[in-house]
PDB file of C-alpha atoms in Angstrom:
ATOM      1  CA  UNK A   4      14.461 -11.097  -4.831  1.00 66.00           C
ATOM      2  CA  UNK A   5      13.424  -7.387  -4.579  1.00 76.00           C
ATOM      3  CA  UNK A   6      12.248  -6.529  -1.017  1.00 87.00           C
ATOM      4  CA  UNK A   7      12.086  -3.746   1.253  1.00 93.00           C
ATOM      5  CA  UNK A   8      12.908  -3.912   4.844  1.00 95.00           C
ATOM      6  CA  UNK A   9      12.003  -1.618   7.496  1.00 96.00           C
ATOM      7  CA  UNK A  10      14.048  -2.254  10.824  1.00 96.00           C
ATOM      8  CA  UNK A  11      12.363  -0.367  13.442  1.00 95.00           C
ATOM      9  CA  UNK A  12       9.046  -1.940  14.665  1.00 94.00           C
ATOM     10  CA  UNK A  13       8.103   0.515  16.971  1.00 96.00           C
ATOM     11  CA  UNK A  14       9.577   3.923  17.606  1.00 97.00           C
ATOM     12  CA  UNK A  15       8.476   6.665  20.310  1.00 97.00           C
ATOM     13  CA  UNK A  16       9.376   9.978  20.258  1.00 97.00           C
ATOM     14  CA  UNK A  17       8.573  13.271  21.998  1.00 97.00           C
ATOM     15  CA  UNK A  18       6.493  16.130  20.545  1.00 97.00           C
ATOM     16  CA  UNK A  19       9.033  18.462  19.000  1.00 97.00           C
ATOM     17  CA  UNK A  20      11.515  15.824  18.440  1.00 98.00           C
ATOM     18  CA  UNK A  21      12.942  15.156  15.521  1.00 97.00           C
ATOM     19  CA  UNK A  22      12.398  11.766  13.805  1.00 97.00           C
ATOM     20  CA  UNK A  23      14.165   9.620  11.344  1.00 98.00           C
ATOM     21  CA  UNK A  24      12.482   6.092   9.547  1.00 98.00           C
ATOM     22  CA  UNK A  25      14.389   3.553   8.477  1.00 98.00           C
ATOM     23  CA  UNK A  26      14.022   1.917   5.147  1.00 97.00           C
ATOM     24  CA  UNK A  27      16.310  -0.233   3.429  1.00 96.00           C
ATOM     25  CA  UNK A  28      15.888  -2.072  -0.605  1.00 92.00           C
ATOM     26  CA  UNK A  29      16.796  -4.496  -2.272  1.00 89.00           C
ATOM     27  CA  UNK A  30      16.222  -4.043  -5.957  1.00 76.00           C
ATOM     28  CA  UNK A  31      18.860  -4.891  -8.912  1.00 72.00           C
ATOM     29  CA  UNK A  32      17.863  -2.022 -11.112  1.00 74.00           C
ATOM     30  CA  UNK A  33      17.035   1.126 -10.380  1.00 77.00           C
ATOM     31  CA  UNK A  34      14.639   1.280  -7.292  1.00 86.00           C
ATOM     32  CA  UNK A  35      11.240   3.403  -7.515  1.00 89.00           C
ATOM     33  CA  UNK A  36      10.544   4.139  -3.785  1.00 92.00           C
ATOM     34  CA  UNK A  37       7.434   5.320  -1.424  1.00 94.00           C
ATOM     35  CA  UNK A  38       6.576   6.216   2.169  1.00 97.00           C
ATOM     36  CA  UNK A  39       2.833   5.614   2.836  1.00 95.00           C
ATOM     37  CA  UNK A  40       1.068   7.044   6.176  1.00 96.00           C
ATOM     38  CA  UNK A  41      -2.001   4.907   8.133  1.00 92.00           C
ATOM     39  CA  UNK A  42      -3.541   6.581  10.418  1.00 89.00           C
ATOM     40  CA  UNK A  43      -5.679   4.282  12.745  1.00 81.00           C
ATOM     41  CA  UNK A  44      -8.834   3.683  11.065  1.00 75.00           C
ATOM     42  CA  UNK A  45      -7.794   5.153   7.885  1.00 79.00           C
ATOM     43  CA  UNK A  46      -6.351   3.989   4.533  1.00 83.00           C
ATOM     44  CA  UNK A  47      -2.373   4.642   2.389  1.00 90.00           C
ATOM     45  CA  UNK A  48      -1.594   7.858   1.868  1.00 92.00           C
ATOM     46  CA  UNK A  49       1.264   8.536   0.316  1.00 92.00           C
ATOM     47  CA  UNK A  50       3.728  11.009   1.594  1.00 96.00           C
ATOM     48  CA  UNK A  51       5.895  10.931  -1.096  1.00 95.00           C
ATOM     49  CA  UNK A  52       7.929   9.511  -3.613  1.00 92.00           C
ATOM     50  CA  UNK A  53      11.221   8.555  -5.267  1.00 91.00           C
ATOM     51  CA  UNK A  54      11.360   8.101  -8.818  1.00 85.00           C
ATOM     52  CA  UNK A  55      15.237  10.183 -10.384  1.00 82.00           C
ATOM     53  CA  UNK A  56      16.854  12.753 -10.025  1.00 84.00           C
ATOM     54  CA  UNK A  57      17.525  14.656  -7.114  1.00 87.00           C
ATOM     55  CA  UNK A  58      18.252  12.241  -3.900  1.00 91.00           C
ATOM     56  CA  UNK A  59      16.389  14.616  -1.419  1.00 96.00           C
ATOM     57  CA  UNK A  60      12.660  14.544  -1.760  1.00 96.00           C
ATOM     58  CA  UNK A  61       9.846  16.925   0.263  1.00 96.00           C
ATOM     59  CA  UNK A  62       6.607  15.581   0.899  1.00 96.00           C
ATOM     60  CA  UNK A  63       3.279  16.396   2.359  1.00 95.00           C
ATOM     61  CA  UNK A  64       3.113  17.356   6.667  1.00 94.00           C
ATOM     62  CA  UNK A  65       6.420  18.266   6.744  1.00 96.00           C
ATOM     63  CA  UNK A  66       8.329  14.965   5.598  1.00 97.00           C
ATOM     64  CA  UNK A  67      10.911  14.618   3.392  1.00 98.00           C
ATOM     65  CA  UNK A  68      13.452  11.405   2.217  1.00 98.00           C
ATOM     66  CA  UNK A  69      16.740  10.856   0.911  1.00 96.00           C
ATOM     67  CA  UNK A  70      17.494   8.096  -1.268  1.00 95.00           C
ATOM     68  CA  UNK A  71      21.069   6.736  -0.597  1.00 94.00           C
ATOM     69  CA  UNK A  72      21.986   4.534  -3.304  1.00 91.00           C
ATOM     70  CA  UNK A  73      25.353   3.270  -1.626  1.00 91.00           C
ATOM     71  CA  UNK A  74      23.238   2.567   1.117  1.00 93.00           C
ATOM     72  CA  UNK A  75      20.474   0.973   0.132  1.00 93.00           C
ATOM     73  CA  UNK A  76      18.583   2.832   2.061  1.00 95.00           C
ATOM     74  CA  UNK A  77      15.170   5.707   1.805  1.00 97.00           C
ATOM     75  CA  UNK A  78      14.973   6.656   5.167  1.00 98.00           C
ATOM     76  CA  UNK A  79      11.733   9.270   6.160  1.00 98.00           C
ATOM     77  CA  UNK A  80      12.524  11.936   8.758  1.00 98.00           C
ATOM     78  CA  UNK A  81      10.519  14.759   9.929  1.00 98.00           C
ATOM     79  CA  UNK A  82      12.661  17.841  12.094  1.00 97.00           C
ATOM     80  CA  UNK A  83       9.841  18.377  14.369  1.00 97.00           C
ATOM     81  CA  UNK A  84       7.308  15.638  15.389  1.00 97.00           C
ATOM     82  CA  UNK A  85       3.432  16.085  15.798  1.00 96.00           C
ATOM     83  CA  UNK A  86       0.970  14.438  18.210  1.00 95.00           C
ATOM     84  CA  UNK A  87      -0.918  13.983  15.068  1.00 95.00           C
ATOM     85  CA  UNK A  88       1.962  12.111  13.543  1.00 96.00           C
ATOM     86  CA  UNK A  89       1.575   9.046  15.559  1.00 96.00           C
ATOM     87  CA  UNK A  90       0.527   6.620  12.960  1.00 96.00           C
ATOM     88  CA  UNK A  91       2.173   3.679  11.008  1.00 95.00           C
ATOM     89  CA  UNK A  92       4.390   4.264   8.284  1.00 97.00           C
ATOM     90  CA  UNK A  93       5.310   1.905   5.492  1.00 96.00           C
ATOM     91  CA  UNK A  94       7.894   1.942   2.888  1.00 96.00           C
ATOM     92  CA  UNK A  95       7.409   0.281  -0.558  1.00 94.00           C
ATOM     93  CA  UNK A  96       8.941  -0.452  -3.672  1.00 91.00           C
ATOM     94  CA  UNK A  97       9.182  -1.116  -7.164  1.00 86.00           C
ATOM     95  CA  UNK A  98      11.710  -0.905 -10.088  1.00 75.00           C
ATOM     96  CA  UNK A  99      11.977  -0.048 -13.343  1.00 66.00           C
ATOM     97  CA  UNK A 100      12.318  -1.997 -16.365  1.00 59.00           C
ATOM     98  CA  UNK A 101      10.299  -5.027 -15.429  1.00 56.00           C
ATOM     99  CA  UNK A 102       7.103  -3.419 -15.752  1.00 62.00           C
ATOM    100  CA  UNK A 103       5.740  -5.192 -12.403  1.00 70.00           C
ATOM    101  CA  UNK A 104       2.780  -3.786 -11.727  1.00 70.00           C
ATOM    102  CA  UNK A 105       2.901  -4.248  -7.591  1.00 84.00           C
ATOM    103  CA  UNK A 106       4.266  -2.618  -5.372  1.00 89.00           C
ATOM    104  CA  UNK A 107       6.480  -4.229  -2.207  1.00 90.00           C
ATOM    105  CA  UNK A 108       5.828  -3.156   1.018  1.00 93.00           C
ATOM    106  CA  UNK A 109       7.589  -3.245   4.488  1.00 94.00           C
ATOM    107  CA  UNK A 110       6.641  -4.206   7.522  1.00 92.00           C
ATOM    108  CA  UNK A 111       5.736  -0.744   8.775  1.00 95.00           C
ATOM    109  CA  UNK A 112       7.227   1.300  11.581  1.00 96.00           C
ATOM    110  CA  UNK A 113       4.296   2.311  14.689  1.00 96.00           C
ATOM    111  CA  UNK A 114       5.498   5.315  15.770  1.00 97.00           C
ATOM    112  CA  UNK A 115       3.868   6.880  18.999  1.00 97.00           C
ATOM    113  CA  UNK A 116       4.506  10.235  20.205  1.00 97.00           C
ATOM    114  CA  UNK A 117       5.049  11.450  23.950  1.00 96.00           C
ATOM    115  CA  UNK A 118       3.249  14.705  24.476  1.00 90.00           C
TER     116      UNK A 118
ATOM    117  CA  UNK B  28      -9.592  16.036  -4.307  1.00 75.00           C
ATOM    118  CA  UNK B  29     -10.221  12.731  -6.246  1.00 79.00           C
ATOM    119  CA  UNK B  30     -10.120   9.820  -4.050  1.00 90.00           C
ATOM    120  CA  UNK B  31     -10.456   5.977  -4.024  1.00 94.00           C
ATOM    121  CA  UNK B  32     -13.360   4.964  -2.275  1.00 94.00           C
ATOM    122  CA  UNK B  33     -13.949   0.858  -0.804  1.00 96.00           C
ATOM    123  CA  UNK B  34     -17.277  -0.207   0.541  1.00 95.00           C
ATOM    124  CA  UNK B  35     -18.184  -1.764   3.078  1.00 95.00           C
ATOM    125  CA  UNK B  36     -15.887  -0.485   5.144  1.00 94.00           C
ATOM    126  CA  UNK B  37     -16.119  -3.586   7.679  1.00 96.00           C
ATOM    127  CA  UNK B  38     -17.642  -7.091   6.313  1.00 97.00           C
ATOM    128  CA  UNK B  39     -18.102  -9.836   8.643  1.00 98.00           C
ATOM    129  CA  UNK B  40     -18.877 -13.018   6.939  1.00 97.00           C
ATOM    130  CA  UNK B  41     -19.061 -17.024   8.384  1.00 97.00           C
ATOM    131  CA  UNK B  42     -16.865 -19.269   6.863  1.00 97.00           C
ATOM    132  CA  UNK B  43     -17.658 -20.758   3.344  1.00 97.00           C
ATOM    133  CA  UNK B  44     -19.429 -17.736   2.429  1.00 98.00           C
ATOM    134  CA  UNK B  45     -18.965 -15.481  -0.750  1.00 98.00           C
ATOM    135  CA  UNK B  46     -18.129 -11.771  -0.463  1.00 98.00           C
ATOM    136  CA  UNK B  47     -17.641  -9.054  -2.564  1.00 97.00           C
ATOM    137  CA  UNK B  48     -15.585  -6.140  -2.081  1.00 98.00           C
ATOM    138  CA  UNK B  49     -16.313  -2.994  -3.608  1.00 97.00           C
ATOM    139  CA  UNK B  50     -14.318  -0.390  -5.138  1.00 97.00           C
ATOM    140  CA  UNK B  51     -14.407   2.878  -6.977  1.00 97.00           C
ATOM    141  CA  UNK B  52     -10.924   4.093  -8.484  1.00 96.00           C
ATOM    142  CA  UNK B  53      -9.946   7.139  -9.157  1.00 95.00           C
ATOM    143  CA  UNK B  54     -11.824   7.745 -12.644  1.00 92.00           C
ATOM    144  CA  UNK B  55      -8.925   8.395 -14.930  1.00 90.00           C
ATOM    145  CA  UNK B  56      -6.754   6.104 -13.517  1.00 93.00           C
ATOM    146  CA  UNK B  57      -6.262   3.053 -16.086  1.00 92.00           C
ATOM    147  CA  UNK B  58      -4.659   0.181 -13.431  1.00 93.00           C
ATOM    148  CA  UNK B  59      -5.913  -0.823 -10.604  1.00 95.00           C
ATOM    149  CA  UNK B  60      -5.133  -2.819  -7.720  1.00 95.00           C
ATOM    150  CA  UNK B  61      -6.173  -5.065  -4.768  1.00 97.00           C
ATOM    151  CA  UNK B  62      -3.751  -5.389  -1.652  1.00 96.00           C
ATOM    152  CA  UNK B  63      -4.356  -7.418   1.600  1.00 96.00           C
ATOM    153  CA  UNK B  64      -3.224  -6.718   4.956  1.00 92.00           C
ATOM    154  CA  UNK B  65      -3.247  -9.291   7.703  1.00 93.00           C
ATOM    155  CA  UNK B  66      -3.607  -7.732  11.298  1.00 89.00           C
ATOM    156  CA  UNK B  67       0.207  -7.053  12.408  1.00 84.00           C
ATOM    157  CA  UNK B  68       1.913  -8.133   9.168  1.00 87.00           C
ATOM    158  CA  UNK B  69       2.639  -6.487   5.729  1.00 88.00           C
ATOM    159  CA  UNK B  70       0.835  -5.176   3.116  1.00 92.00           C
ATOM    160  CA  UNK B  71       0.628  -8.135   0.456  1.00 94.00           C
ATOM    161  CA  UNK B  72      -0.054  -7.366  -3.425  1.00 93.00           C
ATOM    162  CA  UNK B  73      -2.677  -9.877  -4.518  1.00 96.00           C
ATOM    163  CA  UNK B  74      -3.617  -8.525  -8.073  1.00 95.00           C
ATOM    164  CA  UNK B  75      -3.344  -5.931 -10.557  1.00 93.00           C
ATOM    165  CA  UNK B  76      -5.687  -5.417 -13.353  1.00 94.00           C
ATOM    166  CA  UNK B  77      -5.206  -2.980 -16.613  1.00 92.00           C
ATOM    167  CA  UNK B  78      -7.194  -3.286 -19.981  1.00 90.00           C
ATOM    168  CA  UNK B  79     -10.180  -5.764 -18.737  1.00 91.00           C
ATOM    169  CA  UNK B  80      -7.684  -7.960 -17.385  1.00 93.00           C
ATOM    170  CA  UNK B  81      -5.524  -9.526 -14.744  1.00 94.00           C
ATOM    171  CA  UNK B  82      -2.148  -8.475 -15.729  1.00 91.00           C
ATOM    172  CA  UNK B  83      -0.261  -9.847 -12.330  1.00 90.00           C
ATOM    173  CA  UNK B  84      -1.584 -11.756  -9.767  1.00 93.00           C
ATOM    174  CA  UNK B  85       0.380 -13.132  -6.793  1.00 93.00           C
ATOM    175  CA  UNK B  86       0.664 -16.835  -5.718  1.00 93.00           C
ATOM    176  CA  UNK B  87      -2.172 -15.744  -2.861  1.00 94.00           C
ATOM    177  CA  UNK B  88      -4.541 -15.203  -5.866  1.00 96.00           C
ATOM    178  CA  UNK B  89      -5.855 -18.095  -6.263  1.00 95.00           C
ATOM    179  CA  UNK B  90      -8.964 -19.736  -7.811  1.00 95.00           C
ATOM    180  CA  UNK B  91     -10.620 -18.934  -4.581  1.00 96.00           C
ATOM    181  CA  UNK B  92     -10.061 -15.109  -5.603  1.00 97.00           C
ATOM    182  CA  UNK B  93     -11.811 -12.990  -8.836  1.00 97.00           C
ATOM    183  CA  UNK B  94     -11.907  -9.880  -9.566  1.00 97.00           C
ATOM    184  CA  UNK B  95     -14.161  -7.718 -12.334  1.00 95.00           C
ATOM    185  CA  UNK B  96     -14.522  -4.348 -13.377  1.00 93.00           C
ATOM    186  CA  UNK B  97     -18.306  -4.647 -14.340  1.00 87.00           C
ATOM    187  CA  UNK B  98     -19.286  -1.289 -15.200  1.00 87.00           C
ATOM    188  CA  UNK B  99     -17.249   2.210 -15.782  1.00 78.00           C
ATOM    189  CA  UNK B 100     -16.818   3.081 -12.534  1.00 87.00           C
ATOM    190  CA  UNK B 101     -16.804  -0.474 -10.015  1.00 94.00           C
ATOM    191  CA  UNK B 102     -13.454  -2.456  -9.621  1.00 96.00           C
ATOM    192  CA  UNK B 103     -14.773  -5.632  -7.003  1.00 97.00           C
ATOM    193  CA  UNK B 104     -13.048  -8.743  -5.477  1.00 98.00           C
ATOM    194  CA  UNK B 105     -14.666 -11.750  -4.946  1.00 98.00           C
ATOM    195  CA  UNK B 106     -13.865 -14.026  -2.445  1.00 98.00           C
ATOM    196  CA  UNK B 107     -15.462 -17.305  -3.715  1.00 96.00           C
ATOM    197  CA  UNK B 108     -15.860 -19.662  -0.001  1.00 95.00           C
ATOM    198  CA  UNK B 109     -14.153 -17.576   2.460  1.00 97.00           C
ATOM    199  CA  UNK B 110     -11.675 -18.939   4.895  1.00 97.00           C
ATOM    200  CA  UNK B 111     -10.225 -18.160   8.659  1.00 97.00           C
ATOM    201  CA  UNK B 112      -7.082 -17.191   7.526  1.00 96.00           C
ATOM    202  CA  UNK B 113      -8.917 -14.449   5.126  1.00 97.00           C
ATOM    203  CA  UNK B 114      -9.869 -12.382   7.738  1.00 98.00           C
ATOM    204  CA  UNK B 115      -7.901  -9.086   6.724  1.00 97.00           C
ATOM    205  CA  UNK B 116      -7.826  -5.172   5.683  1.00 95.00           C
ATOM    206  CA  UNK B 117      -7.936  -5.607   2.155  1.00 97.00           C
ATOM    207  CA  UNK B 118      -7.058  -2.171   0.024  1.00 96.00           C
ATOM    208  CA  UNK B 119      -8.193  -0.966  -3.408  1.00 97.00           C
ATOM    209  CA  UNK B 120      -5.635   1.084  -5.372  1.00 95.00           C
ATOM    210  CA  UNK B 121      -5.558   2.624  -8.940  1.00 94.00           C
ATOM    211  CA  UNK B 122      -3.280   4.598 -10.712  1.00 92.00           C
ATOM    212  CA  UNK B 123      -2.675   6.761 -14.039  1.00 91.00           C
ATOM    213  CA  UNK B 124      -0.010   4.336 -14.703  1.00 84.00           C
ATOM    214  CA  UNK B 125       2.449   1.584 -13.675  1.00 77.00           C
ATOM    215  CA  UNK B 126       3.672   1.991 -10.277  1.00 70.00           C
ATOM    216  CA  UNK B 127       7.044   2.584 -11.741  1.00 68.00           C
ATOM    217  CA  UNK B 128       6.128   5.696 -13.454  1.00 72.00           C
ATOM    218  CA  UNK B 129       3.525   7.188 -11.191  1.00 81.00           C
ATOM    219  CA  UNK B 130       2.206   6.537  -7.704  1.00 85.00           C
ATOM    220  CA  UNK B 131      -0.944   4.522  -6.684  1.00 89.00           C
ATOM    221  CA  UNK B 132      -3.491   6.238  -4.534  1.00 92.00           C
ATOM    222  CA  UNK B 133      -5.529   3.474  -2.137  1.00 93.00           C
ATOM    223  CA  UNK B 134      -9.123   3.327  -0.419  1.00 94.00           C
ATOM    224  CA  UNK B 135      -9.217   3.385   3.420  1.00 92.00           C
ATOM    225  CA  UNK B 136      -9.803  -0.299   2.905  1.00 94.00           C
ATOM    226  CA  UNK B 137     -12.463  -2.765   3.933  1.00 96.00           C
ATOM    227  CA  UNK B 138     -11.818  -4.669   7.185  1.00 95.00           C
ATOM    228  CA  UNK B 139     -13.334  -8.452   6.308  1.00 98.00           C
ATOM    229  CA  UNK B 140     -13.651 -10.813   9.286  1.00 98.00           C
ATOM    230  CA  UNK B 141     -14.069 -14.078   9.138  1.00 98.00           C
ATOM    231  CA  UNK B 142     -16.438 -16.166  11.741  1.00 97.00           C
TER     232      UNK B 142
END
């Protein structure tokens, strides 16, 4: 079954640090992949995304991904953390060739930041 | 920038009752979505609608659950005799296409309690 796991429950960091997100899939085919943001109170947003081509993707506040096929893995990492970052984060999933229309979600990582 | 937008954005309801939650997707977006999230656990795809109808639902959708699009512009669920256990954030999503191909962009969510 396709799934997405994210290891880490909760992770604290300091301001400045750098920070790194696990995800891991599980998809047969080839995996369409997603790091959403919630800030408390607020809804998704989307950070960025994996669909082809090149393994290394940049997204919004200073985030970027690298899908690692022999892996299994889409981990989120940031060089230099944020107050503002503390939020949860949530990988999610799809693939192609189906034609599912939902997406799967992990369990989302809390991260907190240390001033 | 164009958003999804979910109203109310906290319903608290007694037990039995019937709510509706209210959406507005993005307005070229053709698919659109309602996710639940149950305090401290995942985000959970319940349905996906395309076309004027259901086109995935998941084994939580059930005849307890409805959803319409009744004009241009409103996506709702209906929750037909709400139950403890429904008490969650539930999200609104749309999106140009399948998730596959492009991303889905989600409301801040409505936060329905349960009494």
């Amino acid at each position: 079954a396709q799934s997405v796991t994210q290891p880490d429950i909760h992770i604290t960091v300091s301001e400045g640090a750098s920070l790194e997100l696990r995800c891991n899939y599980s998809y047969g085919a080839t995996p369409y992949l997603f790091w959403y943001v919630q800030s408390p109170g607020q809804g998704l947003q989307l950070l960025l995304k994996y669909f082809s081509g090149d393994t290394l993707v940049q997204g919004i506040k200073g985030f970027e991904a690298e899908f690692k096929r022999s892996q299994s893995s889409f981990n989120l990492r940031k060089p230099s953390v944020h107050w503002s970052d503390a939020a949860e984060y949530f990988c999610a999933g799809t693939y192609s060739g189906a034609g599912s229309y939902q997406l799967t979600f992990g369990k989302g990582t809390k991260l907190s930041v240390i001033p | 920038e164009p958003e999804v937008t979910q109203t109310p954005s906290h319903q608290v309801t007694q037990m039995g009752q019937e709510v509706i939650l209210r959406c507005v997707p993005i307005s070229n977006h053709l698919y659109f979505y309602w996710y639940r999230q149950i305090l401290g656990q995942k985000v959970e795809f319940l349905v996906s609608f395309y076309n004027n109808e259901i086109s995935e639902k998941s084994e939580i959708f059930d005849d307890q659950f409805s959803v319409e699009r009744p004009d241009g512009s409103n996506f709702t669920l209906k929750i037909r005799s709400t139950k403890l256990e429904d008490s969650a954030m539930y999200f609104c999503a749309s999106s140009e296409a399948l998730p596959g191909q492009v991303e889905a962009f989600f409301g801040q969510g409505t936060r329905l309690t349960v009494v």
